[in-house]
Every structure is written in C-alpha cells, then in structure tokens.
Amino acid sequence: MKQRLLFLGPPGAGKGTQALRLAASHGLLHLSTGDLLRAEVQSGTPLGQEAEAVMARGELVSDQLVLAIVRSRLEGHTGGWLLDGFPRNLSQAEALDALLSELRQEIELVVLMELDDAVLIARLLGRGRADDNEEVIRHRLAVYREQTAPLIQHYRERGQLVAVEASGTVEEIGSRIEAVLS
Ligand code: ADP
C-alpha cells in the first residue's frame, strides 16, 4: 500500500475524519496542519498567538510558520505519513518538494476528496468550530478555490493525483480511499 500521502480537498470534505481512520489502521503519521495550529493556539505559544486571528478570519497562516511545523515533524520520521491540510498553496507545495528531496522521500499519492459546495457548507455549519460561521466558511471556500485548488492541476500533471467522491457514509468514503491506495 502507498505510505506517503497527501489529502487534498475543500474544507468540509472530511479529510480529517478519513485521515485519522487511515493513519490509525495503517500506522501512518497523521500531520494535520489545522490540528497542529489549533494546539498551538490552545497552548498560547507565540506561534499560536500569531496564528489565532488569521485562522478566525479564514485566511491562511504564513507559509513560513506552517512549513516549520511540518519540517519539525517529518525530520527524523522514517515510516509512512499522511499530510492533511498542507500544502495549501503553490509556494507551500514547492517548499514541500524541497523538504522531501532533502529528506530523500517522495509523495506516493495525492488523494483529492471532492464534494459539492452546498454539502460542504451544511457540514461545516453543523460542526460549530470557532471558524465555522457562515461568513468565515464562505471565505475559506474562496481561499480554497483561489489558492489551494490550483494544486489539483499541479499534482495531476505529475501523474500523482487520484480523485475520490467524498459523499456517503464515513465507511463508504473510507473504502473508496483504501481502494485507490492499494
Ligand atoms: P478546514 O479543512 O476545515 O479548512 P483546517 O483545520 O485544515 O480546516 O484549517 C483551519 C485553518 O487553519 C485554516 O483556515 C487556516 O487558517 C489554517 N491552516 C491550516 N493549514 C494551513 C496551511 N497549510 N497553511 C496556512 N494556513 C493553514
């Protein structure tokens, strides 16, 4: 099975839920930049203080800050990994390429989780996180379309991308993902 993975897709597509399941069942390191940033905010670290207001607006935290988080977790890790929520723009993708070549590792597959906007918004509104009010959600979707969606073409051109329909039950979506990884 493929062991070095990226999960790509709009907010609300269920990346975190599927990433947790897959990482647990296959012993992969799950790196969610959103979760790691929220943990920094909770602990009130300088990094968290810098990130908090940006996240509340639905904007992207600085590339430099996010890259430092990812680098510190990937360095020295020898097993498989699953990146969830990173990279989120082309410059993060380029920085990731540079980091991985330095670590002599390669992305084996990018899994794109696809879902309609109406379903995404309904899911996010039901979740009730601090940055899940309607105005911020719409902004996060706009940021996704402008900054993150270009990565689809980037990875498709490299022949690394596979798309999975992200509607249905958690189990159904999980089986579709398992099927593309084998
Ligand atoms: P969602 O997938 O629902 O948008 P995440 O937990 O992935 O939620 O991200 C929440 C917020 O954390 C983002 O809106 C952004 O402010 C910040 N964030 C997460 N990952 C990154 C990243 N790679 N680069 C910049 N900001 C990030």
PDB file of C-alpha atoms and ligand atoms in Angstrom:
ATOM      1  CA  MET A   1       0.000   0.000   0.000  1.00  0.00           C
ATOM      2  CA  LYS A   2       1.086   3.545  -0.638  1.00  0.00           C
ATOM      3  CA  GLN A   3       2.584   5.074   2.507  1.00  0.00           C
ATOM      4  CA  ARG A   4       3.383   8.712   1.760  1.00  0.00           C
ATOM      5  CA  LEU A   5       0.184  10.537   1.063  1.00  0.00           C
ATOM      6  CA  LEU A   6      -1.398  13.967   0.686  1.00  0.00           C
ATOM      7  CA  PHE A   7      -5.084  14.606   1.264  1.00  0.00           C
ATOM      8  CA  LEU A   8      -6.400  17.484  -0.805  1.00  0.00           C
ATOM      9  CA  GLY A   9      -9.908  18.935  -0.924  1.00  0.00           C
ATOM     10  CA  PRO A  10     -12.115  21.782   0.253  1.00  0.00           C
ATOM     11  CA  PRO A  11     -12.869  22.472   3.914  1.00  0.00           C
ATOM     12  CA  GLY A  12     -15.681  20.175   4.996  1.00  0.00           C
ATOM     13  CA  ALA A  13     -14.818  17.354   2.584  1.00  0.00           C
ATOM     14  CA  GLY A  14     -13.957  15.078   5.508  1.00  0.00           C
ATOM     15  CA  LYS A  15     -10.178  14.976   5.128  1.00  0.00           C
ATOM     16  CA  GLY A  16      -9.556  14.973   8.867  1.00  0.00           C
ATOM     17  CA  THR A  17     -12.020  12.160   9.589  1.00  0.00           C
ATOM     18  CA  GLN A  18     -10.651   9.929   6.835  1.00  0.00           C
ATOM     19  CA  ALA A  19      -7.041  10.803   7.602  1.00  0.00           C
ATOM     20  CA  LEU A  20      -7.459   9.769  11.242  1.00  0.00           C
ATOM     21  CA  ARG A  21      -9.006   6.432  10.299  1.00  0.00           C
ATOM     22  CA  LEU A  22      -6.426   5.622   7.670  1.00  0.00           C
ATOM     23  CA  ALA A  23      -3.463   6.697   9.787  1.00  0.00           C
ATOM     24  CA  ALA A  24      -4.685   4.532  12.664  1.00  0.00           C
ATOM     25  CA  SER A  25      -5.355   1.443  10.574  1.00  0.00           C
ATOM     26  CA  HIS A  26      -2.083   1.639   8.624  1.00  0.00           C
ATOM     27  CA  GLY A  27       0.240   3.093  11.245  1.00  0.00           C
ATOM     28  CA  LEU A  28       0.923   6.320   9.347  1.00  0.00           C
ATOM     29  CA  LEU A  29       1.978   9.590  10.928  1.00  0.00           C
ATOM     30  CA  HIS A  30      -1.034  11.910  10.582  1.00  0.00           C
ATOM     31  CA  LEU A  31       0.025  15.518  10.119  1.00  0.00           C
ATOM     32  CA  SER A  32      -2.908  17.926  10.130  1.00  0.00           C
ATOM     33  CA  THR A  33      -1.595  21.486   9.997  1.00  0.00           C
ATOM     34  CA  GLY A  34      -5.037  22.719  11.149  1.00  0.00           C
ATOM     35  CA  ASP A  35      -4.923  20.475  14.261  1.00  0.00           C
ATOM     36  CA  LEU A  36      -1.310  21.393  14.983  1.00  0.00           C
ATOM     37  CA  LEU A  37      -2.107  25.104  14.675  1.00  0.00           C
ATOM     38  CA  ARG A  38      -5.168  24.754  16.934  1.00  0.00           C
ATOM     39  CA  ALA A  39      -2.984  23.026  19.523  1.00  0.00           C
ATOM     40  CA  GLU A  40      -0.560  25.971  19.400  1.00  0.00           C
ATOM     41  CA  VAL A  41      -3.473  28.403  19.838  1.00  0.00           C
ATOM     42  CA  GLN A  42      -4.737  26.385  22.844  1.00  0.00           C
ATOM     43  CA  SER A  43      -1.334  26.394  24.498  1.00  0.00           C
ATOM     44  CA  GLY A  44      -0.979  30.128  23.923  1.00  0.00           C
ATOM     45  CA  THR A  45       2.509  29.815  22.403  1.00  0.00           C
ATOM     46  CA  PRO A  46       3.892  32.816  20.453  1.00  0.00           C
ATOM     47  CA  LEU A  47       3.229  30.812  17.307  1.00  0.00           C
ATOM     48  CA  GLY A  48      -0.373  30.204  18.414  1.00  0.00           C
ATOM     49  CA  GLN A  49      -0.885  33.861  19.204  1.00  0.00           C
ATOM     50  CA  GLU A  50       0.298  34.773  15.729  1.00  0.00           C
ATOM     51  CA  ALA A  51      -1.992  32.193  14.105  1.00  0.00           C
ATOM     52  CA  GLU A  52      -5.193  32.737  16.086  1.00  0.00           C
ATOM     53  CA  ALA A  53      -6.576  35.897  14.462  1.00  0.00           C
ATOM     54  CA  VAL A  54      -5.611  34.735  10.973  1.00  0.00           C
ATOM     55  CA  MET A  55      -7.447  31.431  11.445  1.00  0.00           C
ATOM     56  CA  ALA A  56     -10.531  33.152  12.877  1.00  0.00           C
ATOM     57  CA  ARG A  57     -10.782  35.171   9.642  1.00  0.00           C
ATOM     58  CA  GLY A  58     -10.427  32.060   7.490  1.00  0.00           C
ATOM     59  CA  GLU A  59      -7.168  33.282   5.930  1.00  0.00           C
ATOM     60  CA  LEU A  60      -4.023  31.198   5.552  1.00  0.00           C
ATOM     61  CA  VAL A  61      -1.358  31.337   8.230  1.00  0.00           C
ATOM     62  CA  SER A  62       2.098  32.289   6.878  1.00  0.00           C
ATOM     63  CA  ASP A  63       3.873  29.681   4.764  1.00  0.00           C
ATOM     64  CA  GLN A  64       6.986  30.029   6.886  1.00  0.00           C
ATOM     65  CA  LEU A  65       5.174  29.200  10.103  1.00  0.00           C
ATOM     66  CA  VAL A  66       3.328  26.194   8.675  1.00  0.00           C
ATOM     67  CA  LEU A  67       6.436  24.867   6.965  1.00  0.00           C
ATOM     68  CA  ALA A  68       8.391  24.998  10.228  1.00  0.00           C
ATOM     69  CA  ILE A  69       5.688  22.858  11.867  1.00  0.00           C
ATOM     70  CA  VAL A  70       5.734  20.281   9.065  1.00  0.00           C
ATOM     71  CA  ARG A  71       9.519  20.160   8.868  1.00  0.00           C
ATOM     72  CA  SER A  72       9.889  19.532  12.605  1.00  0.00           C
ATOM     73  CA  ARG A  73       7.522  16.531  12.379  1.00  0.00           C
ATOM     74  CA  LEU A  74       8.856  14.948   9.192  1.00  0.00           C
ATOM     75  CA  GLU A  75      12.539  15.266  10.035  1.00  0.00           C
ATOM     76  CA  GLY A  76      13.735  12.066  11.622  1.00  0.00           C
ATOM     77  CA  HIS A  77      10.496  10.218  10.854  1.00  0.00           C
ATOM     78  CA  THR A  78      11.186   7.111   8.811  1.00  0.00           C
ATOM     79  CA  GLY A  79       7.736   5.487   8.409  1.00  0.00           C
ATOM     80  CA  GLY A  80       4.761   6.482   6.265  1.00  0.00           C
ATOM     81  CA  TRP A  81       2.901   9.743   6.621  1.00  0.00           C
ATOM     82  CA  LEU A  82      -0.308  11.430   5.637  1.00  0.00           C
ATOM     83  CA  LEU A  83      -0.366  15.199   5.182  1.00  0.00           C
ATOM     84  CA  ASP A  84      -3.801  16.720   5.744  1.00  0.00           C
ATOM     85  CA  GLY A  85      -4.362  20.427   5.079  1.00  0.00           C
ATOM     86  CA  PHE A  86      -0.846  21.005   3.759  1.00  0.00           C
ATOM     87  CA  PRO A  87       0.251  22.151   1.208  1.00  0.00           C
ATOM     88  CA  ARG A  88      -2.457  24.774   0.757  1.00  0.00           C
ATOM     89  CA  ASN A  89      -0.927  26.921  -1.984  1.00  0.00           C
ATOM     90  CA  LEU A  90       1.712  26.582  -4.696  1.00  0.00           C
ATOM     91  CA  SER A  91       4.507  28.053  -2.629  1.00  0.00           C
ATOM     92  CA  GLN A  92       3.852  25.524   0.168  1.00  0.00           C
ATOM     93  CA  ALA A  93       3.854  22.757  -2.467  1.00  0.00           C
ATOM     94  CA  GLU A  94       7.245  23.928  -3.720  1.00  0.00           C
ATOM     95  CA  ALA A  95       8.603  24.152  -0.183  1.00  0.00           C
ATOM     96  CA  LEU A  96       7.334  20.624   0.474  1.00  0.00           C
ATOM     97  CA  ASP A  97       9.077  19.345  -2.673  1.00  0.00           C
ATOM     98  CA  ALA A  98      12.333  20.872  -1.481  1.00  0.00           C
ATOM     99  CA  LEU A  99      11.935  19.429   2.015  1.00  0.00           C
ATOM    100  CA  LEU A 100      11.120  15.968   0.694  1.00  0.00           C
ATOM    101  CA  SER A 101      14.047  15.902  -1.678  1.00  0.00           C
ATOM    102  CA  GLU A 102      16.286  16.910   1.221  1.00  0.00           C
ATOM    103  CA  LEU A 103      14.818  14.029   3.263  1.00  0.00           C
ATOM    104  CA  ARG A 104      15.075  11.705   0.246  1.00  0.00           C
ATOM    105  CA  GLN A 105      11.390  10.914   0.334  1.00  0.00           C
ATOM    106  CA  GLU A 106       8.658  11.218  -2.264  1.00  0.00           C
ATOM    107  CA  ILE A 107       4.906  11.715  -2.345  1.00  0.00           C
ATOM    108  CA  GLU A 108       3.377   8.418  -3.489  1.00  0.00           C
ATOM    109  CA  LEU A 109      -0.200   9.596  -3.985  1.00  0.00           C
ATOM    110  CA  VAL A 110      -2.364  12.701  -3.690  1.00  0.00           C
ATOM    111  CA  VAL A 111      -5.968  11.873  -2.815  1.00  0.00           C
ATOM    112  CA  LEU A 112      -8.419  14.600  -3.845  1.00  0.00           C
ATOM    113  CA  MET A 113     -11.709  14.444  -1.923  1.00  0.00           C
ATOM    114  CA  GLU A 114     -14.487  16.021  -3.989  1.00  0.00           C
ATOM    115  CA  LEU A 115     -17.844  17.298  -2.748  1.00  0.00           C
ATOM    116  CA  ASP A 116     -20.494  19.899  -3.707  1.00  0.00           C
ATOM    117  CA  ASP A 117     -20.322  23.321  -2.065  1.00  0.00           C
ATOM    118  CA  ALA A 118     -23.864  23.052  -0.654  1.00  0.00           C
ATOM    119  CA  VAL A 119     -22.970  19.845   1.206  1.00  0.00           C
ATOM    120  CA  LEU A 120     -19.669  21.325   2.399  1.00  0.00           C
ATOM    121  CA  ILE A 121     -21.346  24.389   3.863  1.00  0.00           C
ATOM    122  CA  ALA A 122     -24.036  22.313   5.595  1.00  0.00           C
ATOM    123  CA  ARG A 123     -21.402  20.040   7.132  1.00  0.00           C
ATOM    124  CA  LEU A 124     -19.241  22.903   8.346  1.00  0.00           C
ATOM    125  CA  LEU A 125     -22.198  24.770   9.848  1.00  0.00           C
ATOM    126  CA  GLY A 126     -23.106  21.606  11.743  1.00  0.00           C
ATOM    127  CA  ARG A 127     -19.589  21.280  13.158  1.00  0.00           C
ATOM    128  CA  GLY A 128     -19.582  24.536  15.133  1.00  0.00           C
ATOM    129  CA  ARG A 129     -15.830  25.170  15.401  1.00  0.00           C
ATOM    130  CA  ALA A 130     -14.715  28.772  16.190  1.00  0.00           C
ATOM    131  CA  ASP A 131     -14.070  29.462  12.474  1.00  0.00           C
ATOM    132  CA  ASP A 132     -17.264  27.735  11.294  1.00  0.00           C
ATOM    133  CA  ASN A 133     -19.742  30.626  10.991  1.00  0.00           C
ATOM    134  CA  GLU A 134     -21.250  31.172   7.560  1.00  0.00           C
ATOM    135  CA  GLU A 135     -19.279  34.261   6.584  1.00  0.00           C
ATOM    136  CA  VAL A 136     -15.915  32.730   7.534  1.00  0.00           C
ATOM    137  CA  ILE A 137     -16.856  29.425   5.846  1.00  0.00           C
ATOM    138  CA  ARG A 138     -17.600  31.244   2.570  1.00  0.00           C
ATOM    139  CA  HIS A 139     -14.278  32.999   2.842  1.00  0.00           C
ATOM    140  CA  ARG A 140     -12.440  29.701   3.499  1.00  0.00           C
ATOM    141  CA  LEU A 141     -14.083  28.216   0.417  1.00  0.00           C
ATOM    142  CA  ALA A 142     -12.990  31.238  -1.642  1.00  0.00           C
ATOM    143  CA  VAL A 143      -9.434  30.904  -0.309  1.00  0.00           C
ATOM    144  CA  TYR A 144      -9.552  27.208  -1.223  1.00  0.00           C
ATOM    145  CA  ARG A 145     -10.651  27.952  -4.795  1.00  0.00           C
ATOM    146  CA  GLU A 146      -8.092  30.685  -5.324  1.00  0.00           C
ATOM    147  CA  GLN A 147      -5.055  29.282  -3.556  1.00  0.00           C
ATOM    148  CA  THR A 148      -5.433  25.557  -2.953  1.00  0.00           C
ATOM    149  CA  ALA A 149      -7.410  24.310  -5.977  1.00  0.00           C
ATOM    150  CA  PRO A 150      -4.505  25.122  -8.387  1.00  0.00           C
ATOM    151  CA  LEU A 151      -2.649  22.278  -6.647  1.00  0.00           C
ATOM    152  CA  ILE A 152      -5.071  19.828  -8.284  1.00  0.00           C
ATOM    153  CA  GLN A 153      -3.623  20.629 -11.704  1.00  0.00           C
ATOM    154  CA  HIS A 154      -0.097  20.709 -10.278  1.00  0.00           C
ATOM    155  CA  TYR A 155      -0.300  17.138  -8.967  1.00  0.00           C
ATOM    156  CA  ARG A 156      -2.431  15.901 -11.880  1.00  0.00           C
ATOM    157  CA  GLU A 157       0.294  16.967 -14.317  1.00  0.00           C
ATOM    158  CA  ARG A 158       2.780  14.972 -12.293  1.00  0.00           C
ATOM    159  CA  GLY A 159       0.533  11.913 -12.516  1.00  0.00           C
ATOM    160  CA  GLN A 160       0.217  11.746  -8.737  1.00  0.00           C
ATOM    161  CA  LEU A 161      -3.445  12.669  -8.279  1.00  0.00           C
ATOM    162  CA  VAL A 162      -6.474  10.474  -7.814  1.00  0.00           C
ATOM    163  CA  ALA A 163      -9.976  11.842  -7.093  1.00  0.00           C
ATOM    164  CA  VAL A 164     -12.427  10.212  -4.701  1.00  0.00           C
ATOM    165  CA  GLU A 165     -16.114  11.072  -4.318  1.00  0.00           C
ATOM    166  CA  ALA A 166     -16.497  12.316  -0.745  1.00  0.00           C
ATOM    167  CA  SER A 167     -20.254  11.787  -0.307  1.00  0.00           C
ATOM    168  CA  GLY A 168     -21.870   8.885   1.527  1.00  0.00           C
ATOM    169  CA  THR A 169     -21.063   7.382   4.911  1.00  0.00           C
ATOM    170  CA  VAL A 170     -17.660   7.583   6.595  1.00  0.00           C
ATOM    171  CA  GLU A 171     -17.220   3.848   5.855  1.00  0.00           C
ATOM    172  CA  GLU A 172     -18.155   4.174   2.175  1.00  0.00           C
ATOM    173  CA  ILE A 173     -15.719   7.011   1.630  1.00  0.00           C
ATOM    174  CA  GLY A 174     -13.074   5.109   3.618  1.00  0.00           C
ATOM    175  CA  SER A 175     -13.445   2.079   1.334  1.00  0.00           C
ATOM    176  CA  ARG A 176     -13.076   4.237  -1.783  1.00  0.00           C
ATOM    177  CA  ILE A 177      -9.855   5.665  -0.391  1.00  0.00           C
ATOM    178  CA  GLU A 178      -8.498   2.239   0.560  1.00  0.00           C
ATOM    179  CA  ALA A 179      -9.243   1.053  -2.976  1.00  0.00           C
ATOM    180  CA  VAL A 180      -7.094   3.742  -4.608  1.00  0.00           C
ATOM    181  CA  LEU A 181      -4.161   3.161  -2.257  1.00  0.00           C
ATOM    182  CA  SER A 182      -3.539  -0.481  -2.968  1.00  0.00           C
TER     183      SER A 182
HETATM  184  P1  ADP B   1     -10.552  23.052   7.113  1.00  0.00           P
HETATM  185  O1  ADP B   1     -10.042  21.891   6.307  1.00  0.00           O
HETATM  186  O2  ADP B   1     -11.910  22.816   7.654  1.00  0.00           O
HETATM  187  O3  ADP B   1     -10.392  24.371   6.422  1.00  0.00           O
HETATM  188  P2  ADP B   1      -8.163  23.041   8.796  1.00  0.00           P
HETATM  189  O4  ADP B   1      -8.186  22.507  10.164  1.00  0.00           O
HETATM  190  O5  ADP B   1      -7.383  22.313   7.761  1.00  0.00           O
HETATM  191  O6  ADP B   1      -9.692  23.175   8.412  1.00  0.00           O
HETATM  192  O7  ADP B   1      -7.629  24.546   8.797  1.00  0.00           O
HETATM  193  C1  ADP B   1      -8.172  25.553   9.628  1.00  0.00           C
HETATM  194  C2  ADP B   1      -7.403  26.863   9.450  1.00  0.00           C
HETATM  195  O8  ADP B   1      -6.025  26.658   9.841  1.00  0.00           O
HETATM  196  C3  ADP B   1      -7.310  27.403   8.029  1.00  0.00           C
HETATM  197  O9  ADP B   1      -8.462  28.156   7.675  1.00  0.00           O
HETATM  198  C4  ADP B   1      -6.016  28.240   8.105  1.00  0.00           C
HETATM  199  O10 ADP B   1      -6.239  29.477   8.742  1.00  0.00           O
HETATM  200  C5  ADP B   1      -5.128  27.416   8.998  1.00  0.00           C
HETATM  201  N1  ADP B   1      -4.276  26.465   8.236  1.00  0.00           N
HETATM  202  C6  ADP B   1      -4.331  25.104   8.280  1.00  0.00           C
HETATM  203  N2  ADP B   1      -3.404  24.560   7.462  1.00  0.00           N
HETATM  204  C7  ADP B   1      -2.752  25.594   6.881  1.00  0.00           C
HETATM  205  C8  ADP B   1      -1.695  25.709   5.929  1.00  0.00           C
HETATM  206  N3  ADP B   1      -1.120  24.623   5.384  1.00  0.00           N
HETATM  207  N4  ADP B   1      -1.282  26.948   5.572  1.00  0.00           N
HETATM  208  C9  ADP B   1      -1.829  28.044   6.094  1.00  0.00           C
HETATM  209  N5  ADP B   1      -2.846  28.021   6.987  1.00  0.00           N
HETATM  210  C10 ADP B   1      -3.301  26.815   7.393  1.00  0.00           C
END
